[in-house]
């Protein structure tokens, strides 16, 4: 698929996706369609083991829904479907939050498995939809309590709070705050390190965590049981054991 609203680059098993709708990278129908397709492509690609999502420019990661595109809100995949697909992907997603992440932008970041944020004090993250008389409708109501806890999430959502990077770090909404100039490098270094982990086992963990959190521990444990039976005789499992006894770093192939 040719992309018009995002750019995609893959190197060293890391795919970097840039939301490219300056100045603030608002989500329209095109973004939803292209992110939806992108997740399908990276999940099936042997060249991708980790995905980084970042916004173009320095002002915003993604400042939410494009209200000028409201006529297309019921067309194509909606935000819930797309962001569920991100969270349930068997490849880890890292949000490199280089500026404002508001509304749908915050919801996209929360769907990613890791969140690194610029230290720019002007950058804000949050779900301010109640100011408009609506709710965070693309997963924010469900994901924020899972990340920061129920009462804190309710406070942030009820009062449409926008947090600066240090505030977001303090409540656990982001995992790390990084100097702006180093954000993409930090995210890339983390992604490269993660890409060297055994890909099949990484996928198994991601699926097990997703199922366990959505359907309960028994369903999660059943997923773990099935994956363990599948991967215990894999090429990577043999390589991991061999490397352990040979006292060397393993070289995993995803087989």
JSON list of C-alpha atoms in Angstrom, two decimals:
[
{"chain": "A", "resi": 1, "resn": "UNK", "atom": "CA", "xyz": [0.00, 0.00, 0.00]},
{"chain": "A", "resi": 2, "resn": "UNK", "atom": "CA", "xyz": [1.24, 3.48, -0.87]},
{"chain": "A", "resi": 3, "resn": "UNK", "atom": "CA", "xyz": [1.14, 5.80, 2.12]},
{"chain": "A", "resi": 4, "resn": "UNK", "atom": "CA", "xyz": [0.19, 9.48, 1.88]},
{"chain": "A", "resi": 5, "resn": "UNK", "atom": "CA", "xyz": [-0.32, 10.41, 5.54]},
{"chain": "A", "resi": 6, "resn": "UNK", "atom": "CA", "xyz": [2.49, 8.44, 7.17]},
{"chain": "A", "resi": 7, "resn": "UNK", "atom": "CA", "xyz": [6.06, 7.65, 6.23]},
{"chain": "A", "resi": 8, "resn": "UNK", "atom": "CA", "xyz": [7.59, 4.25, 6.90]},
{"chain": "A", "resi": 9, "resn": "UNK", "atom": "CA", "xyz": [11.26, 3.29, 7.15]},
{"chain": "A", "resi": 10, "resn": "UNK", "atom": "CA", "xyz": [12.71, -0.06, 8.21]},
{"chain": "A", "resi": 11, "resn": "UNK", "atom": "CA", "xyz": [16.31, -0.64, 9.28]},
{"chain": "A", "resi": 12, "resn": "UNK", "atom": "CA", "xyz": [17.91, -3.25, 11.54]},
{"chain": "A", "resi": 13, "resn": "UNK", "atom": "CA", "xyz": [14.51, -4.92, 12.16]},
{"chain": "A", "resi": 14, "resn": "UNK", "atom": "CA", "xyz": [13.06, -1.61, 13.45]},
{"chain": "A", "resi": 15, "resn": "UNK", "atom": "CA", "xyz": [10.26, 0.09, 11.51]},
{"chain": "A", "resi": 16, "resn": "UNK", "atom": "CA", "xyz": [9.84, 3.81, 12.19]},
{"chain": "A", "resi": 17, "resn": "UNK", "atom": "CA", "xyz": [6.42, 5.22, 11.37]},
{"chain": "A", "resi": 18, "resn": "UNK", "atom": "CA", "xyz": [6.06, 8.99, 11.17]},
{"chain": "A", "resi": 19, "resn": "UNK", "atom": "CA", "xyz": [2.59, 10.54, 11.30]},
{"chain": "A", "resi": 20, "resn": "UNK", "atom": "CA", "xyz": [2.98, 13.14, 8.59]},
{"chain": "A", "resi": 21, "resn": "UNK", "atom": "CA", "xyz": [0.13, 15.63, 8.70]},
{"chain": "A", "resi": 22, "resn": "UNK", "atom": "CA", "xyz": [1.75, 18.85, 9.87]},
{"chain": "A", "resi": 23, "resn": "UNK", "atom": "CA", "xyz": [1.49, 21.05, 11.76]},
{"chain": "A", "resi": 24, "resn": "UNK", "atom": "CA", "xyz": [-0.02, 18.87, 14.52]},
{"chain": "A", "resi": 25, "resn": "UNK", "atom": "CA", "xyz": [-0.61, 15.49, 12.82]},
{"chain": "A", "resi": 26, "resn": "UNK", "atom": "CA", "xyz": [-4.37, 15.25, 13.29]},
{"chain": "A", "resi": 27, "resn": "UNK", "atom": "CA", "xyz": [-6.08, 11.91, 12.69]},
{"chain": "A", "resi": 28, "resn": "UNK", "atom": "CA", "xyz": [-8.29, 11.77, 9.61]},
{"chain": "A", "resi": 29, "resn": "UNK", "atom": "CA", "xyz": [-9.72, 8.89, 7.60]},
{"chain": "A", "resi": 30, "resn": "UNK", "atom": "CA", "xyz": [-6.44, 8.52, 5.72]},
{"chain": "A", "resi": 31, "resn": "UNK", "atom": "CA", "xyz": [-4.43, 8.14, 8.94]},
{"chain": "A", "resi": 32, "resn": "UNK", "atom": "CA", "xyz": [-6.83, 5.52, 10.27]},
{"chain": "A", "resi": 33, "resn": "UNK", "atom": "CA", "xyz": [-6.73, 3.53, 7.03]},
{"chain": "A", "resi": 34, "resn": "UNK", "atom": "CA", "xyz": [-2.96, 3.71, 6.71]},
{"chain": "A", "resi": 35, "resn": "UNK", "atom": "CA", "xyz": [-2.21, 2.82, 10.34]},
{"chain": "A", "resi": 36, "resn": "UNK", "atom": "CA", "xyz": [-4.63, -0.08, 10.05]},
{"chain": "A", "resi": 37, "resn": "UNK", "atom": "CA", "xyz": [-2.81, -1.38, 6.97]},
{"chain": "A", "resi": 38, "resn": "UNK", "atom": "CA", "xyz": [0.59, -0.68, 8.49]},
{"chain": "A", "resi": 39, "resn": "UNK", "atom": "CA", "xyz": [-0.10, -2.91, 11.50]},
{"chain": "A", "resi": 40, "resn": "UNK", "atom": "CA", "xyz": [-1.10, -5.77, 9.20]},
{"chain": "A", "resi": 41, "resn": "UNK", "atom": "CA", "xyz": [2.05, -5.35, 7.14]},
{"chain": "A", "resi": 42, "resn": "UNK", "atom": "CA", "xyz": [4.53, -5.18, 10.03]},
{"chain": "A", "resi": 43, "resn": "UNK", "atom": "CA", "xyz": [2.90, -8.11, 11.82]},
{"chain": "A", "resi": 44, "resn": "UNK", "atom": "CA", "xyz": [3.50, -10.27, 8.75]},
{"chain": "A", "resi": 45, "resn": "UNK", "atom": "CA", "xyz": [6.96, -8.93, 7.92]},
{"chain": "A", "resi": 46, "resn": "UNK", "atom": "CA", "xyz": [10.12, -10.80, 8.86]},
{"chain": "A", "resi": 47, "resn": "UNK", "atom": "CA", "xyz": [12.02, -7.54, 8.40]},
{"chain": "A", "resi": 48, "resn": "UNK", "atom": "CA", "xyz": [10.18, -5.89, 11.31]},
{"chain": "A", "resi": 49, "resn": "UNK", "atom": "CA", "xyz": [10.53, -6.91, 14.92]},
{"chain": "A", "resi": 50, "resn": "UNK", "atom": "CA", "xyz": [9.76, -3.59, 16.64]},
{"chain": "A", "resi": 51, "resn": "UNK", "atom": "CA", "xyz": [7.81, -0.48, 15.57]},
{"chain": "A", "resi": 52, "resn": "UNK", "atom": "CA", "xyz": [8.39, 3.14, 16.60]},
{"chain": "A", "resi": 53, "resn": "UNK", "atom": "CA", "xyz": [5.62, 5.71, 16.08]},
{"chain": "A", "resi": 54, "resn": "UNK", "atom": "CA", "xyz": [6.53, 9.41, 16.07]},
{"chain": "A", "resi": 55, "resn": "UNK", "atom": "CA", "xyz": [4.98, 12.63, 14.77]},
{"chain": "A", "resi": 56, "resn": "UNK", "atom": "CA", "xyz": [6.47, 14.87, 12.10]},
{"chain": "A", "resi": 57, "resn": "UNK", "atom": "CA", "xyz": [7.91, 18.17, 13.26]},
{"chain": "A", "resi": 58, "resn": "UNK", "atom": "CA", "xyz": [8.51, 19.24, 16.85]},
{"chain": "A", "resi": 59, "resn": "UNK", "atom": "CA", "xyz": [5.08, 20.53, 17.88]},
{"chain": "A", "resi": 60, "resn": "UNK", "atom": "CA", "xyz": [3.00, 17.38, 18.12]},
{"chain": "A", "resi": 61, "resn": "UNK", "atom": "CA", "xyz": [3.09, 13.61, 18.22]},
{"chain": "A", "resi": 62, "resn": "UNK", "atom": "CA", "xyz": [-0.60, 13.67, 17.35]},
{"chain": "A", "resi": 63, "resn": "UNK", "atom": "CA", "xyz": [-3.00, 16.32, 18.61]},
{"chain": "A", "resi": 64, "resn": "UNK", "atom": "CA", "xyz": [-6.15, 14.24, 18.15]},
{"chain": "A", "resi": 65, "resn": "UNK", "atom": "CA", "xyz": [-8.96, 13.92, 15.65]},
{"chain": "A", "resi": 66, "resn": "UNK", "atom": "CA", "xyz": [-9.19, 16.23, 12.66]},
{"chain": "A", "resi": 67, "resn": "UNK", "atom": "CA", "xyz": [-12.56, 17.91, 13.21]},
{"chain": "A", "resi": 68, "resn": "UNK", "atom": "CA", "xyz": [-12.57, 19.13, 9.59]},
{"chain": "A", "resi": 69, "resn": "UNK", "atom": "CA", "xyz": [-12.79, 15.44, 8.60]},
{"chain": "A", "resi": 70, "resn": "UNK", "atom": "CA", "xyz": [-15.86, 14.77, 10.74]},
{"chain": "A", "resi": 71, "resn": "UNK", "atom": "CA", "xyz": [-17.88, 13.80, 7.66]},
{"chain": "A", "resi": 72, "resn": "UNK", "atom": "CA", "xyz": [-15.68, 10.70, 7.37]},
{"chain": "A", "resi": 73, "resn": "UNK", "atom": "CA", "xyz": [-15.85, 9.69, 11.04]},
{"chain": "A", "resi": 74, "resn": "UNK", "atom": "CA", "xyz": [-18.07, 6.66, 10.28]},
{"chain": "A", "resi": 75, "resn": "UNK", "atom": "CA", "xyz": [-16.07, 5.55, 7.24]},
{"chain": "A", "resi": 76, "resn": "UNK", "atom": "CA", "xyz": [-13.22, 3.08, 7.20]},
{"chain": "A", "resi": 77, "resn": "UNK", "atom": "CA", "xyz": [-11.72, 1.53, 10.33]},
{"chain": "A", "resi": 78, "resn": "UNK", "atom": "CA", "xyz": [-12.55, 3.58, 13.42]},
{"chain": "A", "resi": 79, "resn": "UNK", "atom": "CA", "xyz": [-10.07, 4.57, 16.09]},
{"chain": "A", "resi": 80, "resn": "UNK", "atom": "CA", "xyz": [-11.11, 1.74, 18.41]},
{"chain": "A", "resi": 81, "resn": "UNK", "atom": "CA", "xyz": [-10.42, -0.87, 15.75]},
{"chain": "A", "resi": 82, "resn": "UNK", "atom": "CA", "xyz": [-7.08, 0.63, 14.74]},
{"chain": "A", "resi": 83, "resn": "UNK", "atom": "CA", "xyz": [-5.77, 1.15, 18.27]},
{"chain": "A", "resi": 84, "resn": "UNK", "atom": "CA", "xyz": [-6.93, -2.32, 19.35]},
{"chain": "A", "resi": 85, "resn": "UNK", "atom": "CA", "xyz": [-4.95, -3.67, 16.43]},
{"chain": "A", "resi": 86, "resn": "UNK", "atom": "CA", "xyz": [-1.86, -1.78, 17.60]},
{"chain": "A", "resi": 87, "resn": "UNK", "atom": "CA", "xyz": [-2.17, -3.04, 21.18]},
{"chain": "A", "resi": 88, "resn": "UNK", "atom": "CA", "xyz": [-2.85, -6.62, 20.09]},
{"chain": "A", "resi": 89, "resn": "UNK", "atom": "CA", "xyz": [-0.06, -6.70, 17.51]},
{"chain": "A", "resi": 90, "resn": "UNK", "atom": "CA", "xyz": [2.54, -9.40, 18.09]},
{"chain": "A", "resi": 91, "resn": "UNK", "atom": "CA", "xyz": [5.31, -6.86, 17.43]},
{"chain": "A", "resi": 92, "resn": "UNK", "atom": "CA", "xyz": [6.06, -4.28, 20.15]},
{"chain": "A", "resi": 93, "resn": "UNK", "atom": "CA", "xyz": [5.08, -0.66, 19.44]},
{"chain": "A", "resi": 94, "resn": "UNK", "atom": "CA", "xyz": [6.96, 2.27, 20.99]},
{"chain": "A", "resi": 95, "resn": "UNK", "atom": "CA", "xyz": [5.38, 5.72, 21.02]},
{"chain": "A", "resi": 96, "resn": "UNK", "atom": "CA", "xyz": [8.08, 8.39, 20.70]},
{"chain": "A", "resi": 97, "resn": "UNK", "atom": "CA", "xyz": [5.99, 11.32, 21.92]},
{"chain": "A", "resi": 98, "resn": "UNK", "atom": "CA", "xyz": [7.78, 14.31, 20.43]},
{"chain": "A", "resi": 99, "resn": "UNK", "atom": "CA", "xyz": [5.13, 16.92, 21.27]},
{"chain": "A", "resi": 100, "resn": "UNK", "atom": "CA", "xyz": [1.45, 17.20, 22.09]},
{"chain": "A", "resi": 101, "resn": "UNK", "atom": "CA", "xyz": [-0.41, 13.87, 22.43]},
{"chain": "A", "resi": 102, "resn": "UNK", "atom": "CA", "xyz": [-3.99, 14.90, 22.98]},
{"chain": "A", "resi": 103, "resn": "UNK", "atom": "CA", "xyz": [-7.31, 13.12, 22.56]},
{"chain": "A", "resi": 104, "resn": "UNK", "atom": "CA", "xyz": [-6.84, 10.49, 19.89]},
{"chain": "A", "resi": 105, "resn": "UNK", "atom": "CA", "xyz": [-3.10, 11.12, 19.99]},
{"chain": "A", "resi": 106, "resn": "UNK", "atom": "CA", "xyz": [-2.98, 10.19, 23.67]},
{"chain": "A", "resi": 107, "resn": "UNK", "atom": "CA", "xyz": [-5.16, 7.18, 22.93]},
{"chain": "A", "resi": 108, "resn": "UNK", "atom": "CA", "xyz": [-2.76, 6.06, 20.20]},
{"chain": "A", "resi": 109, "resn": "UNK", "atom": "CA", "xyz": [0.18, 6.44, 22.58]},
{"chain": "A", "resi": 110, "resn": "UNK", "atom": "CA", "xyz": [-1.63, 4.42, 25.25]},
{"chain": "A", "resi": 111, "resn": "UNK", "atom": "CA", "xyz": [-2.29, 1.63, 22.74]},
{"chain": "A", "resi": 112, "resn": "UNK", "atom": "CA", "xyz": [1.46, 1.35, 22.17]},
{"chain": "A", "resi": 113, "resn": "UNK", "atom": "CA", "xyz": [3.39, -0.98, 24.47]},
{"chain": "A", "resi": 114, "resn": "UNK", "atom": "CA", "xyz": [5.96, 1.63, 25.54]},
{"chain": "A", "resi": 115, "resn": "UNK", "atom": "CA", "xyz": [5.86, 5.43, 25.73]},
{"chain": "A", "resi": 116, "resn": "UNK", "atom": "CA", "xyz": [8.92, 7.70, 25.61]},
{"chain": "A", "resi": 117, "resn": "UNK", "atom": "CA", "xyz": [8.23, 11.45, 25.79]},
{"chain": "A", "resi": 118, "resn": "UNK", "atom": "CA", "xyz": [10.21, 14.57, 25.00]},
{"chain": "A", "resi": 119, "resn": "UNK", "atom": "CA", "xyz": [11.29, 16.71, 27.95]},
{"chain": "A", "resi": 120, "resn": "UNK", "atom": "CA", "xyz": [9.95, 19.83, 26.22]},
{"chain": "A", "resi": 121, "resn": "UNK", "atom": "CA", "xyz": [7.88, 21.44, 29.02]},
{"chain": "A", "resi": 122, "resn": "UNK", "atom": "CA", "xyz": [5.44, 22.83, 26.45]},
{"chain": "A", "resi": 123, "resn": "UNK", "atom": "CA", "xyz": [4.46, 19.33, 25.31]},
{"chain": "A", "resi": 124, "resn": "UNK", "atom": "CA", "xyz": [1.19, 18.07, 26.78]},
{"chain": "A", "resi": 125, "resn": "UNK", "atom": "CA", "xyz": [-0.47, 14.68, 26.97]},
{"chain": "A", "resi": 126, "resn": "UNK", "atom": "CA", "xyz": [-4.03, 13.88, 27.98]},
{"chain": "A", "resi": 127, "resn": "UNK", "atom": "CA", "xyz": [-7.62, 13.21, 27.00]},
{"chain": "A", "resi": 128, "resn": "UNK", "atom": "CA", "xyz": [-9.51, 16.52, 27.13]},
{"chain": "A", "resi": 129, "resn": "UNK", "atom": "CA", "xyz": [-12.64, 15.32, 25.33]},
{"chain": "A", "resi": 130, "resn": "UNK", "atom": "CA", "xyz": [-15.01, 16.08, 28.23]},
{"chain": "A", "resi": 131, "resn": "UNK", "atom": "CA", "xyz": [-14.38, 19.78, 27.57]},
{"chain": "A", "resi": 132, "resn": "UNK", "atom": "CA", "xyz": [-16.36, 19.18, 24.36]},
{"chain": "A", "resi": 133, "resn": "UNK", "atom": "CA", "xyz": [-19.12, 17.26, 26.08]},
{"chain": "A", "resi": 134, "resn": "UNK", "atom": "CA", "xyz": [-17.93, 13.90, 24.72]},
{"chain": "A", "resi": 135, "resn": "UNK", "atom": "CA", "xyz": [-15.72, 11.09, 25.99]},
{"chain": "A", "resi": 136, "resn": "UNK", "atom": "CA", "xyz": [-12.36, 9.67, 24.92]},
{"chain": "A", "resi": 137, "resn": "UNK", "atom": "CA", "xyz": [-13.99, 7.31, 22.44]},
{"chain": "A", "resi": 138, "resn": "UNK", "atom": "CA", "xyz": [-11.00, 5.53, 20.90]},
{"chain": "A", "resi": 139, "resn": "UNK", "atom": "CA", "xyz": [-9.99, 3.50, 23.95]},
{"chain": "A", "resi": 140, "resn": "UNK", "atom": "CA", "xyz": [-8.93, 6.16, 26.43]},
{"chain": "A", "resi": 141, "resn": "UNK", "atom": "CA", "xyz": [-11.66, 5.36, 28.96]},
{"chain": "A", "resi": 142, "resn": "UNK", "atom": "CA", "xyz": [-10.50, 1.73, 29.06]},
{"chain": "A", "resi": 143, "resn": "UNK", "atom": "CA", "xyz": [-6.72, 2.06, 28.70]},
{"chain": "A", "resi": 144, "resn": "UNK", "atom": "CA", "xyz": [-5.93, 4.98, 30.96]},
{"chain": "A", "resi": 145, "resn": "UNK", "atom": "CA", "xyz": [-7.14, 3.21, 34.17]},
{"chain": "A", "resi": 146, "resn": "UNK", "atom": "CA", "xyz": [-5.05, 0.19, 33.23]},
{"chain": "A", "resi": 147, "resn": "UNK", "atom": "CA", "xyz": [-1.97, 2.39, 32.93]},
{"chain": "A", "resi": 148, "resn": "UNK", "atom": "CA", "xyz": [-2.29, 4.93, 35.76]},
{"chain": "A", "resi": 149, "resn": "UNK", "atom": "CA", "xyz": [-4.94, 3.36, 38.01]},
{"chain": "A", "resi": 150, "resn": "UNK", "atom": "CA", "xyz": [-8.68, 3.92, 38.28]},
{"chain": "A", "resi": 151, "resn": "UNK", "atom": "CA", "xyz": [-8.94, 7.03, 40.46]},
{"chain": "A", "resi": 152, "resn": "UNK", "atom": "CA", "xyz": [-6.12, 8.91, 38.77]},
{"chain": "A", "resi": 153, "resn": "UNK", "atom": "CA", "xyz": [-7.54, 8.10, 35.34]},
{"chain": "A", "resi": 154, "resn": "UNK", "atom": "CA", "xyz": [-10.98, 9.31, 36.38]},
{"chain": "A", "resi": 155, "resn": "UNK", "atom": "CA", "xyz": [-9.47, 12.56, 37.66]},
{"chain": "A", "resi": 156, "resn": "UNK", "atom": "CA", "xyz": [-7.49, 13.13, 34.47]},
{"chain": "A", "resi": 157, "resn": "UNK", "atom": "CA", "xyz": [-10.45, 12.36, 32.21]},
{"chain": "A", "resi": 158, "resn": "UNK", "atom": "CA", "xyz": [-13.18, 14.12, 34.24]},
{"chain": "A", "resi": 159, "resn": "UNK", "atom": "CA", "xyz": [-11.19, 17.36, 34.44]},
{"chain": "A", "resi": 160, "resn": "UNK", "atom": "CA", "xyz": [-9.65, 17.11, 30.94]},
{"chain": "A", "resi": 161, "resn": "UNK", "atom": "CA", "xyz": [-6.18, 17.48, 32.42]},
{"chain": "A", "resi": 162, "resn": "UNK", "atom": "CA", "xyz": [-3.21, 17.98, 30.15]},
{"chain": "A", "resi": 163, "resn": "UNK", "atom": "CA", "xyz": [0.04, 16.81, 31.72]},
{"chain": "A", "resi": 164, "resn": "UNK", "atom": "CA", "xyz": [3.53, 18.04, 30.95]},
{"chain": "A", "resi": 165, "resn": "UNK", "atom": "CA", "xyz": [6.25, 15.40, 30.51]},
{"chain": "A", "resi": 166, "resn": "UNK", "atom": "CA", "xyz": [7.36, 15.29, 34.15]},
{"chain": "A", "resi": 167, "resn": "UNK", "atom": "CA", "xyz": [3.77, 15.10, 35.39]},
{"chain": "A", "resi": 168, "resn": "UNK", "atom": "CA", "xyz": [3.04, 12.30, 32.92]},
{"chain": "A", "resi": 169, "resn": "UNK", "atom": "CA", "xyz": [6.10, 10.42, 34.12]},
{"chain": "A", "resi": 170, "resn": "UNK", "atom": "CA", "xyz": [5.14, 10.88, 37.77]},
{"chain": "A", "resi": 171, "resn": "UNK", "atom": "CA", "xyz": [1.71, 9.25, 37.28]},
{"chain": "A", "resi": 172, "resn": "UNK", "atom": "CA", "xyz": [3.08, 6.50, 35.02]},
{"chain": "A", "resi": 173, "resn": "UNK", "atom": "CA", "xyz": [1.36, 7.65, 31.83]},
{"chain": "A", "resi": 174, "resn": "UNK", "atom": "CA", "xyz": [4.75, 7.60, 30.10]},
{"chain": "A", "resi": 175, "resn": "UNK", "atom": "CA", "xyz": [7.68, 5.30, 30.80]},
{"chain": "A", "resi": 176, "resn": "UNK", "atom": "CA", "xyz": [10.55, 7.68, 30.20]},
{"chain": "A", "resi": 177, "resn": "UNK", "atom": "CA", "xyz": [11.20, 11.38, 29.60]},
{"chain": "A", "resi": 178, "resn": "UNK", "atom": "CA", "xyz": [14.07, 12.09, 27.22]},
{"chain": "A", "resi": 179, "resn": "UNK", "atom": "CA", "xyz": [15.80, 15.29, 26.02]},
{"chain": "A", "resi": 180, "resn": "UNK", "atom": "CA", "xyz": [14.03, 16.36, 22.85]},
{"chain": "A", "resi": 181, "resn": "UNK", "atom": "CA", "xyz": [17.15, 16.07, 20.70]},
{"chain": "A", "resi": 182, "resn": "UNK", "atom": "CA", "xyz": [17.71, 12.49, 21.87]},
{"chain": "A", "resi": 183, "resn": "UNK", "atom": "CA", "xyz": [14.15, 11.17, 21.75]},
{"chain": "A", "resi": 184, "resn": "UNK", "atom": "CA", "xyz": [14.27, 9.25, 18.49]},
{"chain": "A", "resi": 185, "resn": "UNK", "atom": "CA", "xyz": [17.77, 7.92, 19.24]},
{"chain": "A", "resi": 186, "resn": "UNK", "atom": "CA", "xyz": [16.68, 6.69, 22.69]},
{"chain": "A", "resi": 187, "resn": "UNK", "atom": "CA", "xyz": [13.61, 5.04, 21.22]},
{"chain": "A", "resi": 188, "resn": "UNK", "atom": "CA", "xyz": [15.66, 3.50, 18.43]},
{"chain": "A", "resi": 189, "resn": "UNK", "atom": "CA", "xyz": [18.35, 2.18, 20.80]},
{"chain": "A", "resi": 190, "resn": "UNK", "atom": "CA", "xyz": [15.63, 0.59, 22.94]},
{"chain": "A", "resi": 191, "resn": "UNK", "atom": "CA", "xyz": [13.96, -0.84, 19.83]},
{"chain": "A", "resi": 192, "resn": "UNK", "atom": "CA", "xyz": [17.21, -2.32, 18.53]},
{"chain": "A", "resi": 193, "resn": "UNK", "atom": "CA", "xyz": [17.91, -3.95, 21.90]},
{"chain": "A", "resi": 194, "resn": "UNK", "atom": "CA", "xyz": [14.37, -5.33, 21.94]},
{"chain": "A", "resi": 195, "resn": "UNK", "atom": "CA", "xyz": [14.74, -6.59, 18.37]},
{"chain": "A", "resi": 196, "resn": "UNK", "atom": "CA", "xyz": [17.58, -8.84, 19.52]},
{"chain": "A", "resi": 197, "resn": "UNK", "atom": "CA", "xyz": [15.27, -10.70, 21.89]},
{"chain": "A", "resi": 198, "resn": "UNK", "atom": "CA", "xyz": [13.74, -13.95, 20.58]},
{"chain": "A", "resi": 199, "resn": "UNK", "atom": "CA", "xyz": [10.93, -12.76, 18.24]},
{"chain": "A", "resi": 200, "resn": "UNK", "atom": "CA", "xyz": [8.60, -15.73, 18.70]},
{"chain": "A", "resi": 201, "resn": "UNK", "atom": "CA", "xyz": [8.86, -15.54, 22.49]},
{"chain": "A", "resi": 202, "resn": "UNK", "atom": "CA", "xyz": [8.28, -11.77, 22.37]},
{"chain": "A", "resi": 203, "resn": "UNK", "atom": "CA", "xyz": [5.11, -12.39, 20.35]},
{"chain": "A", "resi": 204, "resn": "UNK", "atom": "CA", "xyz": [4.01, -15.03, 22.83]},
{"chain": "A", "resi": 205, "resn": "UNK", "atom": "CA", "xyz": [4.44, -12.66, 25.75]},
{"chain": "A", "resi": 206, "resn": "UNK", "atom": "CA", "xyz": [2.58, -9.83, 23.99]},
{"chain": "A", "resi": 207, "resn": "UNK", "atom": "CA", "xyz": [-0.34, -12.10, 23.14]},
{"chain": "A", "resi": 208, "resn": "UNK", "atom": "CA", "xyz": [-0.43, -13.64, 26.60]},
{"chain": "A", "resi": 209, "resn": "UNK", "atom": "CA", "xyz": [-0.44, -10.25, 28.32]},
{"chain": "A", "resi": 210, "resn": "UNK", "atom": "CA", "xyz": [-3.15, -8.90, 26.01]},
{"chain": "A", "resi": 211, "resn": "UNK", "atom": "CA", "xyz": [-5.40, -11.92, 26.47]},
{"chain": "A", "resi": 212, "resn": "UNK", "atom": "CA", "xyz": [-4.84, -12.04, 30.22]},
{"chain": "A", "resi": 213, "resn": "UNK", "atom": "CA", "xyz": [-5.64, -8.36, 30.71]},
{"chain": "A", "resi": 214, "resn": "UNK", "atom": "CA", "xyz": [-8.70, -8.47, 28.45]},
{"chain": "A", "resi": 215, "resn": "UNK", "atom": "CA", "xyz": [-10.15, -11.89, 29.30]},
{"chain": "A", "resi": 216, "resn": "UNK", "atom": "CA", "xyz": [-8.69, -12.74, 32.69]},
{"chain": "A", "resi": 217, "resn": "UNK", "atom": "CA", "xyz": [-5.80, -14.76, 34.07]},
{"chain": "A", "resi": 218, "resn": "UNK", "atom": "CA", "xyz": [-7.18, -18.19, 33.16]},
{"chain": "A", "resi": 219, "resn": "UNK", "atom": "CA", "xyz": [-7.45, -17.25, 29.48]},
{"chain": "A", "resi": 220, "resn": "UNK", "atom": "CA", "xyz": [-3.98, -15.71, 29.66]},
{"chain": "A", "resi": 221, "resn": "UNK", "atom": "CA", "xyz": [-2.49, -18.85, 31.19]},
{"chain": "A", "resi": 222, "resn": "UNK", "atom": "CA", "xyz": [-4.11, -20.98, 28.48]},
{"chain": "A", "resi": 223, "resn": "UNK", "atom": "CA", "xyz": [-2.45, -18.77, 25.88]},
{"chain": "A", "resi": 224, "resn": "UNK", "atom": "CA", "xyz": [0.90, -19.22, 27.65]},
{"chain": "A", "resi": 225, "resn": "UNK", "atom": "CA", "xyz": [0.41, -23.00, 27.70]},
{"chain": "A", "resi": 226, "resn": "UNK", "atom": "CA", "xyz": [-0.24, -23.13, 23.96]},
{"chain": "A", "resi": 227, "resn": "UNK", "atom": "CA", "xyz": [2.71, -20.90, 23.13]},
{"chain": "A", "resi": 228, "resn": "UNK", "atom": "CA", "xyz": [5.09, -22.86, 25.35]},
{"chain": "A", "resi": 229, "resn": "UNK", "atom": "CA", "xyz": [4.18, -26.11, 23.61]},
{"chain": "A", "resi": 230, "resn": "UNK", "atom": "CA", "xyz": [4.78, -24.43, 20.28]},
{"chain": "A", "resi": 231, "resn": "UNK", "atom": "CA", "xyz": [8.11, -22.73, 20.95]},
{"chain": "A", "resi": 232, "resn": "UNK", "atom": "CA", "xyz": [9.93, -25.10, 23.28]},
{"chain": "A", "resi": 233, "resn": "UNK", "atom": "CA", "xyz": [11.44, -26.97, 20.32]},
{"chain": "A", "resi": 234, "resn": "UNK", "atom": "CA", "xyz": [11.87, -23.91, 18.09]},
{"chain": "A", "resi": 235, "resn": "UNK", "atom": "CA", "xyz": [15.16, -22.95, 16.47]},
{"chain": "A", "resi": 236, "resn": "UNK", "atom": "CA", "xyz": [15.35, -19.96, 18.81]},
{"chain": "A", "resi": 237, "resn": "UNK", "atom": "CA", "xyz": [14.82, -22.11, 21.90]},
{"chain": "A", "resi": 238, "resn": "UNK", "atom": "CA", "xyz": [17.61, -24.44, 20.80]},
{"chain": "A", "resi": 239, "resn": "UNK", "atom": "CA", "xyz": [19.85, -21.44, 20.06]},
{"chain": "A", "resi": 240, "resn": "UNK", "atom": "CA", "xyz": [19.08, -19.90, 23.46]},
{"chain": "A", "resi": 241, "resn": "UNK", "atom": "CA", "xyz": [19.97, -23.07, 25.34]},
{"chain": "A", "resi": 242, "resn": "UNK", "atom": "CA", "xyz": [23.07, -23.68, 23.23]},
{"chain": "A", "resi": 243, "resn": "UNK", "atom": "CA", "xyz": [24.30, -20.11, 23.72]},
{"chain": "A", "resi": 244, "resn": "UNK", "atom": "CA", "xyz": [23.71, -20.40, 27.46]},
{"chain": "A", "resi": 245, "resn": "UNK", "atom": "CA", "xyz": [25.91, -23.49, 27.77]},
{"chain": "A", "resi": 246, "resn": "UNK", "atom": "CA", "xyz": [28.50, -22.06, 25.39]},
{"chain": "A", "resi": 247, "resn": "UNK", "atom": "CA", "xyz": [28.56, -18.82, 27.40]},
{"chain": "A", "resi": 248, "resn": "UNK", "atom": "CA", "xyz": [27.90, -16.54, 24.40]},
{"chain": "A", "resi": 249, "resn": "UNK", "atom": "CA", "xyz": [25.22, -14.16, 23.26]},
{"chain": "A", "resi": 250, "resn": "UNK", "atom": "CA", "xyz": [22.39, -15.91, 21.40]},
{"chain": "A", "resi": 251, "resn": "UNK", "atom": "CA", "xyz": [21.52, -14.94, 17.83]},
{"chain": "A", "resi": 252, "resn": "UNK", "atom": "CA", "xyz": [17.79, -15.37, 17.45]},
{"chain": "A", "resi": 253, "resn": "UNK", "atom": "CA", "xyz": [16.20, -15.79, 14.01]},
{"chain": "A", "resi": 254, "resn": "UNK", "atom": "CA", "xyz": [12.52, -15.83, 14.80]},
{"chain": "A", "resi": 255, "resn": "UNK", "atom": "CA", "xyz": [12.23, -19.49, 13.82]}
]
